[in-house]
Coordinates of N, CA and C in Angstrom, one line a residue:
X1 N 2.8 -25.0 35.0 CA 3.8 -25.2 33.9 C 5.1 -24.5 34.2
X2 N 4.9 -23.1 35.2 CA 6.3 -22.5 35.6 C 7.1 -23.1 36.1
X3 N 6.3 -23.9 37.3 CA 7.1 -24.5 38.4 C 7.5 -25.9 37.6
X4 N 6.9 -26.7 36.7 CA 7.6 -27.4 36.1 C 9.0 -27.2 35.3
X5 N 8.6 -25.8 34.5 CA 9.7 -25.9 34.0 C 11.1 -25.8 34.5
X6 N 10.3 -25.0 35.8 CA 11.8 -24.6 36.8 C 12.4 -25.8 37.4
X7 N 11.6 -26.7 37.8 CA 12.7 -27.8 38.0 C 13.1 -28.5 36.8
X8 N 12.4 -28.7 35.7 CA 13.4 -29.6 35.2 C 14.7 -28.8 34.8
X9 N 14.8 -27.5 34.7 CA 15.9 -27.0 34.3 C 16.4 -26.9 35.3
X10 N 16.7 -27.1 36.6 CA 17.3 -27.7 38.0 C 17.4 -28.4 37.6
X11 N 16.6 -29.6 37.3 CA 17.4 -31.2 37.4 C 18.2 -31.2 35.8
X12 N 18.0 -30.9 35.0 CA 18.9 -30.9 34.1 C 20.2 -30.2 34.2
X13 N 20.8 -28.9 34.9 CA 21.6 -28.7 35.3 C 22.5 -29.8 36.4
X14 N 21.7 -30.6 37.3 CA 22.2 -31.3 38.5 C 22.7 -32.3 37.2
X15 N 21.7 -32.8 36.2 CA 22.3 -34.1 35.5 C 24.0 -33.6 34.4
X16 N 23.9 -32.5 33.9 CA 25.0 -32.3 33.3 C 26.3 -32.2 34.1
X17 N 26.1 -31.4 35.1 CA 26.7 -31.1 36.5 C 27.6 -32.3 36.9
X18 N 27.0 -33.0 37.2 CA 27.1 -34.7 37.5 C 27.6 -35.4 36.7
X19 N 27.3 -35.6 35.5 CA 28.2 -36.3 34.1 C 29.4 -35.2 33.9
X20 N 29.4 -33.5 33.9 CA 30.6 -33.4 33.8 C 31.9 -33.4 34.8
X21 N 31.3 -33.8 35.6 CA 32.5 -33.5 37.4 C 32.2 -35.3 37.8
X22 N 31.8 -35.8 37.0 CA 31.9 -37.5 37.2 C 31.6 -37.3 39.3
X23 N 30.2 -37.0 39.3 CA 29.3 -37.0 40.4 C 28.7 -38.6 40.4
X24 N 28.5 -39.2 39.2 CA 27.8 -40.2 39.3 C 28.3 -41.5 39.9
X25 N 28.3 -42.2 40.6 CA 28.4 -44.0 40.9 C 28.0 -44.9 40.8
X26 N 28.2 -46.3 40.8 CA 27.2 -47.1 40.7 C 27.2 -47.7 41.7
X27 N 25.7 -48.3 42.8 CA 25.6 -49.0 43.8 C 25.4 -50.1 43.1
X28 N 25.9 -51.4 44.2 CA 25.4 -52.6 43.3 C 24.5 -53.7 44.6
X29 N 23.4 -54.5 43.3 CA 22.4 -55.1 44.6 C 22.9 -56.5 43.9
X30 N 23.0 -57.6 45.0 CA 23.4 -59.0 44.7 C 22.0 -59.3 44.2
X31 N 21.8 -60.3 43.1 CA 21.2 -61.4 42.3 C 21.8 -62.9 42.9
X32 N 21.0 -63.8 43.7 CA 21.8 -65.0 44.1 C 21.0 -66.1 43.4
X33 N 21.5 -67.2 43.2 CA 20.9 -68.3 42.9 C 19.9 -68.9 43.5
X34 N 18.9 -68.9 42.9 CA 17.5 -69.4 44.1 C 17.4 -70.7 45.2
X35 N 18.2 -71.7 44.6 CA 18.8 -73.0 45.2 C 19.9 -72.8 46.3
X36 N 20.9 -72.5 45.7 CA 22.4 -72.4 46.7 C 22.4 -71.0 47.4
X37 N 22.0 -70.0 46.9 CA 21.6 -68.4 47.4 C 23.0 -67.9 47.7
X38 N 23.5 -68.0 46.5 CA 25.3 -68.0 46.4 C 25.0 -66.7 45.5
X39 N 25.5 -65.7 45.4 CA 25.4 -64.5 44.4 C 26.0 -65.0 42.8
X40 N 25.5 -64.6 42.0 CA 26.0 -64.8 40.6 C 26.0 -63.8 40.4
X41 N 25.7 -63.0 40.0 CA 26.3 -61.3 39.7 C 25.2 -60.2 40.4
X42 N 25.2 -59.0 40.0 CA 25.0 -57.8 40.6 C 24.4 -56.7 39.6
X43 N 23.6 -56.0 39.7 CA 22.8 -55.1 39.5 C 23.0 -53.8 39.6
X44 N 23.6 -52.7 39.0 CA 24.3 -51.8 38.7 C 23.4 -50.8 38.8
X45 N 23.5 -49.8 40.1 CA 22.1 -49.0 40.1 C 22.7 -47.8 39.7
X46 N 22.7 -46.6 40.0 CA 22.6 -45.0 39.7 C 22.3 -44.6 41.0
X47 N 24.1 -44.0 41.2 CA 24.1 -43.1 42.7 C 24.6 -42.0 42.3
X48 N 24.9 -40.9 43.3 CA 25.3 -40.1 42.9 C 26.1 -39.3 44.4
X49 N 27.2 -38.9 44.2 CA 27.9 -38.4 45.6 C 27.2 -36.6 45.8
X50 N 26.8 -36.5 47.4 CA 25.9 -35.3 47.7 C 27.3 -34.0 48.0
X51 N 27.0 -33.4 48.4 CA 27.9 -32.3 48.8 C 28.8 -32.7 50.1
X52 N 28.3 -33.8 50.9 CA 29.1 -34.2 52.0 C 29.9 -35.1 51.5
X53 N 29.6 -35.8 50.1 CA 30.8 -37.2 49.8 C 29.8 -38.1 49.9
X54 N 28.5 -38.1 50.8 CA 28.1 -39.0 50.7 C 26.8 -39.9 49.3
X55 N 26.8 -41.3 49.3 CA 26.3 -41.9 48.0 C 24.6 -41.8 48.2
X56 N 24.2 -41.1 47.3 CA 22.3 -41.3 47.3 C 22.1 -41.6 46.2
X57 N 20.8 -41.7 45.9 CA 19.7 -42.5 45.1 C 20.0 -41.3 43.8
X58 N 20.0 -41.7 42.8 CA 19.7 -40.8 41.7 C 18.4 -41.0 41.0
X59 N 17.7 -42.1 41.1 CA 16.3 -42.2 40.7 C 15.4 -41.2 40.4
X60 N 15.7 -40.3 41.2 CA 14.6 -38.8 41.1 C 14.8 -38.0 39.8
X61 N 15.9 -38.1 39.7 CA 16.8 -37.7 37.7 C 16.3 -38.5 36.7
X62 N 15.8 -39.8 37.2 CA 15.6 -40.8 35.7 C 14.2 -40.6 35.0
X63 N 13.5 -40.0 35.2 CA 12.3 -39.6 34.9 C 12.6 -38.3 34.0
X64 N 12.7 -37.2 34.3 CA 13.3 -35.8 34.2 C 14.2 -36.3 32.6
X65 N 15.6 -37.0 33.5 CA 16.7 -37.3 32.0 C 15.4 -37.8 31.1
X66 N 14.9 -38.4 30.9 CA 14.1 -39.3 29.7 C 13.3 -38.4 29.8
X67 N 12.5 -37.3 30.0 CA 11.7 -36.6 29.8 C 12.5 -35.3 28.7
X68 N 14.0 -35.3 28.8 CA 15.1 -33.9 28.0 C 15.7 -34.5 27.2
X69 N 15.3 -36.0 27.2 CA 16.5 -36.7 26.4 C 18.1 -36.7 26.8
X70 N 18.5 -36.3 28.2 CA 19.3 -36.7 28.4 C 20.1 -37.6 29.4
X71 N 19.0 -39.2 29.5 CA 18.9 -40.4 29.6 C 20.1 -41.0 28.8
X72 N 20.0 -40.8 27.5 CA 21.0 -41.4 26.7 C 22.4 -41.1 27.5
X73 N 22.5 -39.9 27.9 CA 24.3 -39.9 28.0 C 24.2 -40.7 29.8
X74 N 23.6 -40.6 30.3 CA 23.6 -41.4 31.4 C 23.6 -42.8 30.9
X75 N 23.0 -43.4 30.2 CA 23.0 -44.7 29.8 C 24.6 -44.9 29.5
X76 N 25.0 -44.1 29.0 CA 26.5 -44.4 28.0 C 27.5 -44.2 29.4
X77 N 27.1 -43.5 30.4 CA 28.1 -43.4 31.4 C 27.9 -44.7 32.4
X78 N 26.8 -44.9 32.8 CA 26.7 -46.1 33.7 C 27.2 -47.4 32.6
X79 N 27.4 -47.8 31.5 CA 27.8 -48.3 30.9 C 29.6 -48.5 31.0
X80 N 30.0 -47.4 30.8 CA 31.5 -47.5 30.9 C 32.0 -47.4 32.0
X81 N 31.1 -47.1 33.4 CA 31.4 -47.2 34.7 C 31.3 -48.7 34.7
X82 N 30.3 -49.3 34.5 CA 30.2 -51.4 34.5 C 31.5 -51.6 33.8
X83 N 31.4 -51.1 33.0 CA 32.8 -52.0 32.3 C 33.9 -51.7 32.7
X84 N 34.3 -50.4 33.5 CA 35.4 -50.0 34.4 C 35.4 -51.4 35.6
X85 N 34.4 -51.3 36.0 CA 34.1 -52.3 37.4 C 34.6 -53.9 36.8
X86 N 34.1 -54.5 35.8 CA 34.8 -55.7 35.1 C 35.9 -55.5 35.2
X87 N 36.6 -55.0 34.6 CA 38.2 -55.2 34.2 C 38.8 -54.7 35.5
X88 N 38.3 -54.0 36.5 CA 38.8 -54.0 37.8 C 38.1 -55.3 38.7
X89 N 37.3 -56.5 38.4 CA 37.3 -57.3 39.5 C 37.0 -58.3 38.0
X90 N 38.1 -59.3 37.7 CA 37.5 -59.9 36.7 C 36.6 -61.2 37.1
X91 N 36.5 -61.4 38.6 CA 35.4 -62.5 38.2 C 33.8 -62.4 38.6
X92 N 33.6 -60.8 38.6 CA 32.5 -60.0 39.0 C 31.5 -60.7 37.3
X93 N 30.5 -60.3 37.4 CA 29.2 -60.4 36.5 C 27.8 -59.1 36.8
X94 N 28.1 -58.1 35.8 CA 27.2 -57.1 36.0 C 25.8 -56.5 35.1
X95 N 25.0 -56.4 35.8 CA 24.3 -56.2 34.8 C 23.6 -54.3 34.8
X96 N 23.3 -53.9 33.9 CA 22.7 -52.5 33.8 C 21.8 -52.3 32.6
X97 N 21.1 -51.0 33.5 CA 19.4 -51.1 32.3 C 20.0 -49.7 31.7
X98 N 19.4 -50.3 30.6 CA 19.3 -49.3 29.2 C 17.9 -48.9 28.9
X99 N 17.9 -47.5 28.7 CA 16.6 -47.1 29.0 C 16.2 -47.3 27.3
X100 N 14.1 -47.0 27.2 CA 13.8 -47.2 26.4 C 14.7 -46.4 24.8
X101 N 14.8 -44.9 25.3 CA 14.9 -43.6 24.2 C 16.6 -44.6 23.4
X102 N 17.3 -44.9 24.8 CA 18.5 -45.4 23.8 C 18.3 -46.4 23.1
X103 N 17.4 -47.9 23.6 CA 17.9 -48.9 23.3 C 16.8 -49.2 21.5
X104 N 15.9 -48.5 21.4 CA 15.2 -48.4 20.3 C 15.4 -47.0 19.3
X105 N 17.0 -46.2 19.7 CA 17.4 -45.8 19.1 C 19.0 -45.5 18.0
X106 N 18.8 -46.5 16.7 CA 20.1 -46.4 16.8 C 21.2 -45.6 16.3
X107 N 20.8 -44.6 16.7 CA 22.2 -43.6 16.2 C 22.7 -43.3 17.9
X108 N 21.7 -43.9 19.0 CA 22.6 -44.3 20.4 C 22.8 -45.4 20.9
X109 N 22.5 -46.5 20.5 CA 22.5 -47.7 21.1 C 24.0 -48.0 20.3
X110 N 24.1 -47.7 18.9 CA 25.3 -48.3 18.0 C 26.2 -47.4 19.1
X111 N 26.5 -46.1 19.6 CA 27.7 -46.2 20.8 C 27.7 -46.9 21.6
X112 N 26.5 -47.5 22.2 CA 27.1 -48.4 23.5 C 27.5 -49.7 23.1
X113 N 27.2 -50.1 21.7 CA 27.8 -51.4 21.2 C 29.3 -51.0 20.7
X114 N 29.6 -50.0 20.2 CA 30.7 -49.2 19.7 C 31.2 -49.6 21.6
X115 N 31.1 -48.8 22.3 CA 32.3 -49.0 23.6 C 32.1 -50.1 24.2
X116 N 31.1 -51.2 23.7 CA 31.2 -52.5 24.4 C 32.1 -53.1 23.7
X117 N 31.7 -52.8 22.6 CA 33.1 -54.1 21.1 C 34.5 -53.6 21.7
X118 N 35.0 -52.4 22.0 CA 35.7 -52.3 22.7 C 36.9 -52.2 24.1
X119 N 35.6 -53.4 24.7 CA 35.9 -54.5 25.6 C 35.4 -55.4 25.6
X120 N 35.9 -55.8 24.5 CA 35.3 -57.7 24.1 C 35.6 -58.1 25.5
X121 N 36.6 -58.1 26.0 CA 37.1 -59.5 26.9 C 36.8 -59.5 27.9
X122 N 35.6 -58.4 28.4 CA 34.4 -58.2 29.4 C 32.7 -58.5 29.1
X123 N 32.2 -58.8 27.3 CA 31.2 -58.6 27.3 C 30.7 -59.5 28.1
X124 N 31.3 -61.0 27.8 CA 30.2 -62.1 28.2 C 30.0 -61.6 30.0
X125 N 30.4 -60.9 30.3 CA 30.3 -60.6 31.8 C 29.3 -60.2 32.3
X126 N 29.0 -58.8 31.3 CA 28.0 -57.8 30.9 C 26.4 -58.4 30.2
X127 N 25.5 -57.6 31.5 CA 24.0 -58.3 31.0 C 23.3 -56.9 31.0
X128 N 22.6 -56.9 30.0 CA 22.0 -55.8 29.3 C 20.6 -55.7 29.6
X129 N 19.6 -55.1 30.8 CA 18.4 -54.9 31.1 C 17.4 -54.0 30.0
X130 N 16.3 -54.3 29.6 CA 15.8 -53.6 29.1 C 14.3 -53.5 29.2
X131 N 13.2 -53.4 29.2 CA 12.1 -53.2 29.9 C 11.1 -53.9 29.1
X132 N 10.2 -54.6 29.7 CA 9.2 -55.2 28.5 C 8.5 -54.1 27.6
X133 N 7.7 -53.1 28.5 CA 7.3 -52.7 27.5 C 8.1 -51.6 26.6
X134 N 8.9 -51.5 26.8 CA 9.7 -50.6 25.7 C 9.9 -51.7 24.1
X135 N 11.3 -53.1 25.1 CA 11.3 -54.1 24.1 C 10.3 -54.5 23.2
X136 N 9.1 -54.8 23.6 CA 8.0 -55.3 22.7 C 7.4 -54.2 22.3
X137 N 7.3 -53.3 22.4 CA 6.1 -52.3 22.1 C 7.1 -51.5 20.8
X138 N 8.5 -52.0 20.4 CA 9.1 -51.1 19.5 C 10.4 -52.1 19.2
X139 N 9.6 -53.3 18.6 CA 10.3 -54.7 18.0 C 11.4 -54.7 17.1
X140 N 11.1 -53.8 16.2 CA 12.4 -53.9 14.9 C 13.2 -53.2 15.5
X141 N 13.0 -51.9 16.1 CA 14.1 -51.2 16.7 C 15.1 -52.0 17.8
X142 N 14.3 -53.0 18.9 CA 14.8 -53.8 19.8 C 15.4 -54.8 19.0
X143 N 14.7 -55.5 18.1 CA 15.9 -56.6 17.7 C 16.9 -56.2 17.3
X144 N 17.3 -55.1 16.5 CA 18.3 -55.0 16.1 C 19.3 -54.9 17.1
X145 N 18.9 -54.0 18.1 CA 20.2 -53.7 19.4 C 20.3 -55.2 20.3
X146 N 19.0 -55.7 20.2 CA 19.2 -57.2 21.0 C 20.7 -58.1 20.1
X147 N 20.1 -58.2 18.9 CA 21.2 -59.0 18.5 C 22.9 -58.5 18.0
X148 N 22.8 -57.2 18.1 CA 23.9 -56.6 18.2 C 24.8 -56.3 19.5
X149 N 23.7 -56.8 20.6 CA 24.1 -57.1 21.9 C 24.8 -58.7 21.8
X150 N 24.2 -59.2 21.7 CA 24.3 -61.0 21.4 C 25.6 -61.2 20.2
X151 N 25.7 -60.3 19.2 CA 26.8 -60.4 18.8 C 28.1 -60.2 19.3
X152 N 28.2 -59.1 19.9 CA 29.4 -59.1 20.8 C 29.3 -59.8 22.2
X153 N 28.8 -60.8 22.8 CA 28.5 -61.9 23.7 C 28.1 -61.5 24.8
X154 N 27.2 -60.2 24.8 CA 26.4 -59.6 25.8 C 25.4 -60.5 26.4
X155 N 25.0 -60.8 27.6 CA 23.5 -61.3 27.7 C 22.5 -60.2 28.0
X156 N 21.3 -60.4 27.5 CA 20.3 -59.4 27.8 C 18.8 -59.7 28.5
X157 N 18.2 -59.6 29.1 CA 17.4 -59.7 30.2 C 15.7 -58.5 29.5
X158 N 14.8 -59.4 29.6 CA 13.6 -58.3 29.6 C 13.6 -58.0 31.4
X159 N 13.5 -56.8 31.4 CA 13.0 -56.0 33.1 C 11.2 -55.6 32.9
X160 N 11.1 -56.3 34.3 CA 9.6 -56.1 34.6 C 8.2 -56.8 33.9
X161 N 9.4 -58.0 33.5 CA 8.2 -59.2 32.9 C 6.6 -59.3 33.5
X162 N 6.0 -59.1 32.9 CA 4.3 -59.3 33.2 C 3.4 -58.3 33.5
X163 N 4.5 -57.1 33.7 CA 3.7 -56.1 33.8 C 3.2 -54.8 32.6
X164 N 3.4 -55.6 31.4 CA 3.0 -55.0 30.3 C 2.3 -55.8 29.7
X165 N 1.7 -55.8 28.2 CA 1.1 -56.2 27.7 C 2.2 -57.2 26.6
X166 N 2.7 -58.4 27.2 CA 3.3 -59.1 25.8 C 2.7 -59.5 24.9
X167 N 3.4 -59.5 23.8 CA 3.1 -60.2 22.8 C 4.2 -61.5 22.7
X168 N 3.6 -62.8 22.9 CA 4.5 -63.7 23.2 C 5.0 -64.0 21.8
X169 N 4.7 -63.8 20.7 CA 5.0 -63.7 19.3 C 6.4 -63.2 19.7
X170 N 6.6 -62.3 19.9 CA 8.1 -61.0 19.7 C 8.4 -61.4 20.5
X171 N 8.2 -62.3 21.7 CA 9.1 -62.7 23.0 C 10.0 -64.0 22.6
X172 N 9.2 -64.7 21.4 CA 9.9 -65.9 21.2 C 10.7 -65.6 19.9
X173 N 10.6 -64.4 19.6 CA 11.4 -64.0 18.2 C 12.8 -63.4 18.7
X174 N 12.6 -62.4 20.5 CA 13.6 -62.0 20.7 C 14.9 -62.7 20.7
X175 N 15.8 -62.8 21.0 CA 16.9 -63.6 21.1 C 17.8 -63.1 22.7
X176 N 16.9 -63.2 23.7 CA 17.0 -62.7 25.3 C 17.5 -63.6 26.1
X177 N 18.3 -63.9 26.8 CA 18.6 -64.9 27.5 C 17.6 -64.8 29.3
X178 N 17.3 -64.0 29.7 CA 16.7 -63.8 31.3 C 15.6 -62.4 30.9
X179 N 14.4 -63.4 31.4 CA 13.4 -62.3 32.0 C 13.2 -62.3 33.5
X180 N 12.8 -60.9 33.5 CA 13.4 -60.3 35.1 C 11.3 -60.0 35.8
X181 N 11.2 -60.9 36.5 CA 9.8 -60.9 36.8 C 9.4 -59.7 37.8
X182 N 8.3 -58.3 37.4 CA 8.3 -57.6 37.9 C 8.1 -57.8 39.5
X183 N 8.6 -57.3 40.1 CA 8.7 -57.3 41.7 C 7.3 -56.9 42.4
X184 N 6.4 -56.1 41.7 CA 5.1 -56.3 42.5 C 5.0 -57.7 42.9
X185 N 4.9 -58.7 42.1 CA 4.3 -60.2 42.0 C 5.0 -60.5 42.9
X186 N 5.8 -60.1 43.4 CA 6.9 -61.0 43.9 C 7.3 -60.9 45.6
X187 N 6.7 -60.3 46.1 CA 6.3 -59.4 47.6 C 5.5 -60.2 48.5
X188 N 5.4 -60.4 50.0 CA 4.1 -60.6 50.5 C 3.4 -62.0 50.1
X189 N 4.2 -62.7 49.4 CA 3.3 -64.0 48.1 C 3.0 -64.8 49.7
X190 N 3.0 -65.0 50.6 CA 2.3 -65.9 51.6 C 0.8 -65.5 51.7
X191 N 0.5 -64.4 51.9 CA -0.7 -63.9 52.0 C -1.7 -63.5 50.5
X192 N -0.8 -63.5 49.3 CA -1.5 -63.4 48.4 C -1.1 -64.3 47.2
X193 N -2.1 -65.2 47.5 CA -2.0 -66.4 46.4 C -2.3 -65.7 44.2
X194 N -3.0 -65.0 44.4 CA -3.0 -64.2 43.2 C -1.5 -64.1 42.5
X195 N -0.8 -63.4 43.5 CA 0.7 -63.0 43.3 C 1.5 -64.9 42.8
X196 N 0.9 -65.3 44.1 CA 1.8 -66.7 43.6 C 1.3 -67.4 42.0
X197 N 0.4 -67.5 41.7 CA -0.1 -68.0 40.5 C 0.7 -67.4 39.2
X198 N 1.1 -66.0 39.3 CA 1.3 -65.2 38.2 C 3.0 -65.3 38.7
X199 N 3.3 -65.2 40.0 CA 4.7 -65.8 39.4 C 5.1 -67.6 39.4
X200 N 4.1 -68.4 39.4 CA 4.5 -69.3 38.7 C 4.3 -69.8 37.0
X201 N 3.4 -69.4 36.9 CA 2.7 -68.9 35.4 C 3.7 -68.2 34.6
X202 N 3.8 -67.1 35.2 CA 5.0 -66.7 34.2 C 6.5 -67.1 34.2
X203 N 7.0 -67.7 35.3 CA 8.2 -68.8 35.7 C 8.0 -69.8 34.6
X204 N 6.7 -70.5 34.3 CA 6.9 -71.8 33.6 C 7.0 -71.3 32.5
X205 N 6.1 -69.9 31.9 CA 6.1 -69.5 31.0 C 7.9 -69.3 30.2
X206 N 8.3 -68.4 31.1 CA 9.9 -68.0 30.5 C 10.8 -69.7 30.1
X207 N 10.6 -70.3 31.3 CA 11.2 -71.4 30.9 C 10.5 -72.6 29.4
X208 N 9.6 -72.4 29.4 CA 9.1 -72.8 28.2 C 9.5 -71.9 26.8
X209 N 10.1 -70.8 27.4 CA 10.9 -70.1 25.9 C 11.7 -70.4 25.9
X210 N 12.8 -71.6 27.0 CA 14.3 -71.4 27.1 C 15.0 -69.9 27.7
X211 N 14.0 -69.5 28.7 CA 14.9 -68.1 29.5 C 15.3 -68.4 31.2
X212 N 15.8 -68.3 31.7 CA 16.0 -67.9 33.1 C 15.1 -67.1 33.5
X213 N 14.6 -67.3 34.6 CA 13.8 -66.0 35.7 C 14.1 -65.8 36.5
X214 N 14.6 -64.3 36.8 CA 15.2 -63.7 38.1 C 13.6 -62.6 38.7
X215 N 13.7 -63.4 39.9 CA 12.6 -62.2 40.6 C 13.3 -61.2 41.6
X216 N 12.1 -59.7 41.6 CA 13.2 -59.3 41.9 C 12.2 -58.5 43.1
X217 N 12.8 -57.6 44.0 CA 12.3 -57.0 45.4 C 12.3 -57.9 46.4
X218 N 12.4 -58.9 46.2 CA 12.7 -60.0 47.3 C 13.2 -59.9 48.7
X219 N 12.5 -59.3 49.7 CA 13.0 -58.9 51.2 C 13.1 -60.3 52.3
X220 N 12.2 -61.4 51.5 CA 12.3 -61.8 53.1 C 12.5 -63.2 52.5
X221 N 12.9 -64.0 53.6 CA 13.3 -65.2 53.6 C 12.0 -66.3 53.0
X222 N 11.1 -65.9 53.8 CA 9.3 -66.3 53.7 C 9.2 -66.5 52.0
X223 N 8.9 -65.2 51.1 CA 9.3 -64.9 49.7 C 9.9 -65.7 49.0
X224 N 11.2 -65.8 49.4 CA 12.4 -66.2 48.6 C 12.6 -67.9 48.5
X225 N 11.8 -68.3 49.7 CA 11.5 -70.0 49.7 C 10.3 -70.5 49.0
X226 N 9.2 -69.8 48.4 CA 8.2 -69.7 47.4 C 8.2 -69.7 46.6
X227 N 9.1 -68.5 46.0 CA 10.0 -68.2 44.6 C 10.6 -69.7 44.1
X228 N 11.7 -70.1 45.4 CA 12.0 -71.1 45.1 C 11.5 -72.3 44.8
X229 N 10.4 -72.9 45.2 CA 9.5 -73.6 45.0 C 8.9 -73.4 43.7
X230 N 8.7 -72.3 43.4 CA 8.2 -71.6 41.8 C 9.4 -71.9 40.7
X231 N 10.2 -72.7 41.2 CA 11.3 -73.1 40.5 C 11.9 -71.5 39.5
X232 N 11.8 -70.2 39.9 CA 12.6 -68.9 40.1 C 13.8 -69.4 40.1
X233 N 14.6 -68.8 38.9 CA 16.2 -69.2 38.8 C 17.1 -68.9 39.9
X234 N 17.0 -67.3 39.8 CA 17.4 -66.3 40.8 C 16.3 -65.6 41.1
X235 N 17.2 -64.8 42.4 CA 16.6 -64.3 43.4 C 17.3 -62.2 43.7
X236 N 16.3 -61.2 43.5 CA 17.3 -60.1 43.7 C 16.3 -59.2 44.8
X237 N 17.1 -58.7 45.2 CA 16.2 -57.5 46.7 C 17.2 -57.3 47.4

């Protein structure tokens, strides 16, 4: 329990550290069209500059932040970093995940719709990730931010479709434009027919709500012609 506590108060120092000397960046991963394999927008990750200048992985913090609660202000930062990135490339399309603690809470989610309302003329740009099981597992709290997303002309995306427990009830009540099919499924699918069933199953599934499917970890050519065949909207890895 010592040596726990001692790092997280290491990584909580590194996360403050970082948000106040604006240490953080965002890497971005292309999403292309499964047909044309033309990029349609990009994927907004969490980097962070090391002591040499150079860009690393901040992933090791995302666990930690949401374990102190201070996920939220990272959420609100990689947010106005996307929207910096819009109105510096306007025919870009970005999307970024909102973790559970913000998006089902709203005395933090109403700021990130507070600094989105003000850049209307970026939202429809802006696509809002959010995780199945957070979304469904804490419904009233999720609709509300869903359609307060959708009100200012956000699109919003479930992340990691199939790897929770839906309730397809609350899936067809959400008002979500793209589910994001978890990337286990989505790997290696030559050799494992299991994988291929569950992402076509749940491919037909989304489209039978009226959603787009983007799969995502997608490395290899082999994959990504499968997918395609799985009639997979988009394609991300």
């Amino acid at each position: 329990r010592s040596a726990e506590r001692g790092l997280n108060a290491k990584s909580a120092a590194e996360i403050v550290k970082g948000l106040k000397e604006d240490q953080f960046t965002l890497g971005f991963q292309p999403i292309v069209d499964a047909k044309t394999r033309e990029i349609v927008l990009h994927e907004a990750l969490l980097r962070m500059t090391d002591a040499d200048h150079k860009m690393i992985s901040a992933a090791h913090l995302i666990p930690i932040a949401e374990k102190l609660g201070l996920v939220r202000l990272i959420d609100r930062a990689v947010a106005q970093k996307a929207i910096a990135t819009l109105h510096r490339f306007p025919q870009a399309c970005v999307s970024i995940n909102v973790s559970g603690l913000t998006a089902t809470d709203p005395r933090w989610f109403n700021q990130l719709i507070a600094i989105i309302s003000a850049n209307h003329s970026v939202a429809e740009r802006l696509l809002i990730e959010i995780t199945e099981t957070i979304a469904l597992g804490n419904i009233k709290e999720t609709l509300g931010f869903v359609e307060a997303l959708r009100g200012i002309g956000c699109g919003v995306a479930i992340d990691d479709f199939g790897a929770g427990f839906t309730s397809f009830r609350n899936l067809r009540d959400l008002p979500v434009n793209i589910v994001k099919l978890d990337g286990s499924f989505c790997r290696n699918l030559k050799e494992n027919s299991t994988n291929q069933y569950l992402v076509q199953t749940l491919t037909d599934l989304g489209h039978k709500f009226g959603l787009q499917v983007i799969a995502e970890w997608v490395e290899t050519r082999e994959d990504a012609d499968i997918l395609s065949k799985c009639q997979v909207d988009y394609l991300q890895g």
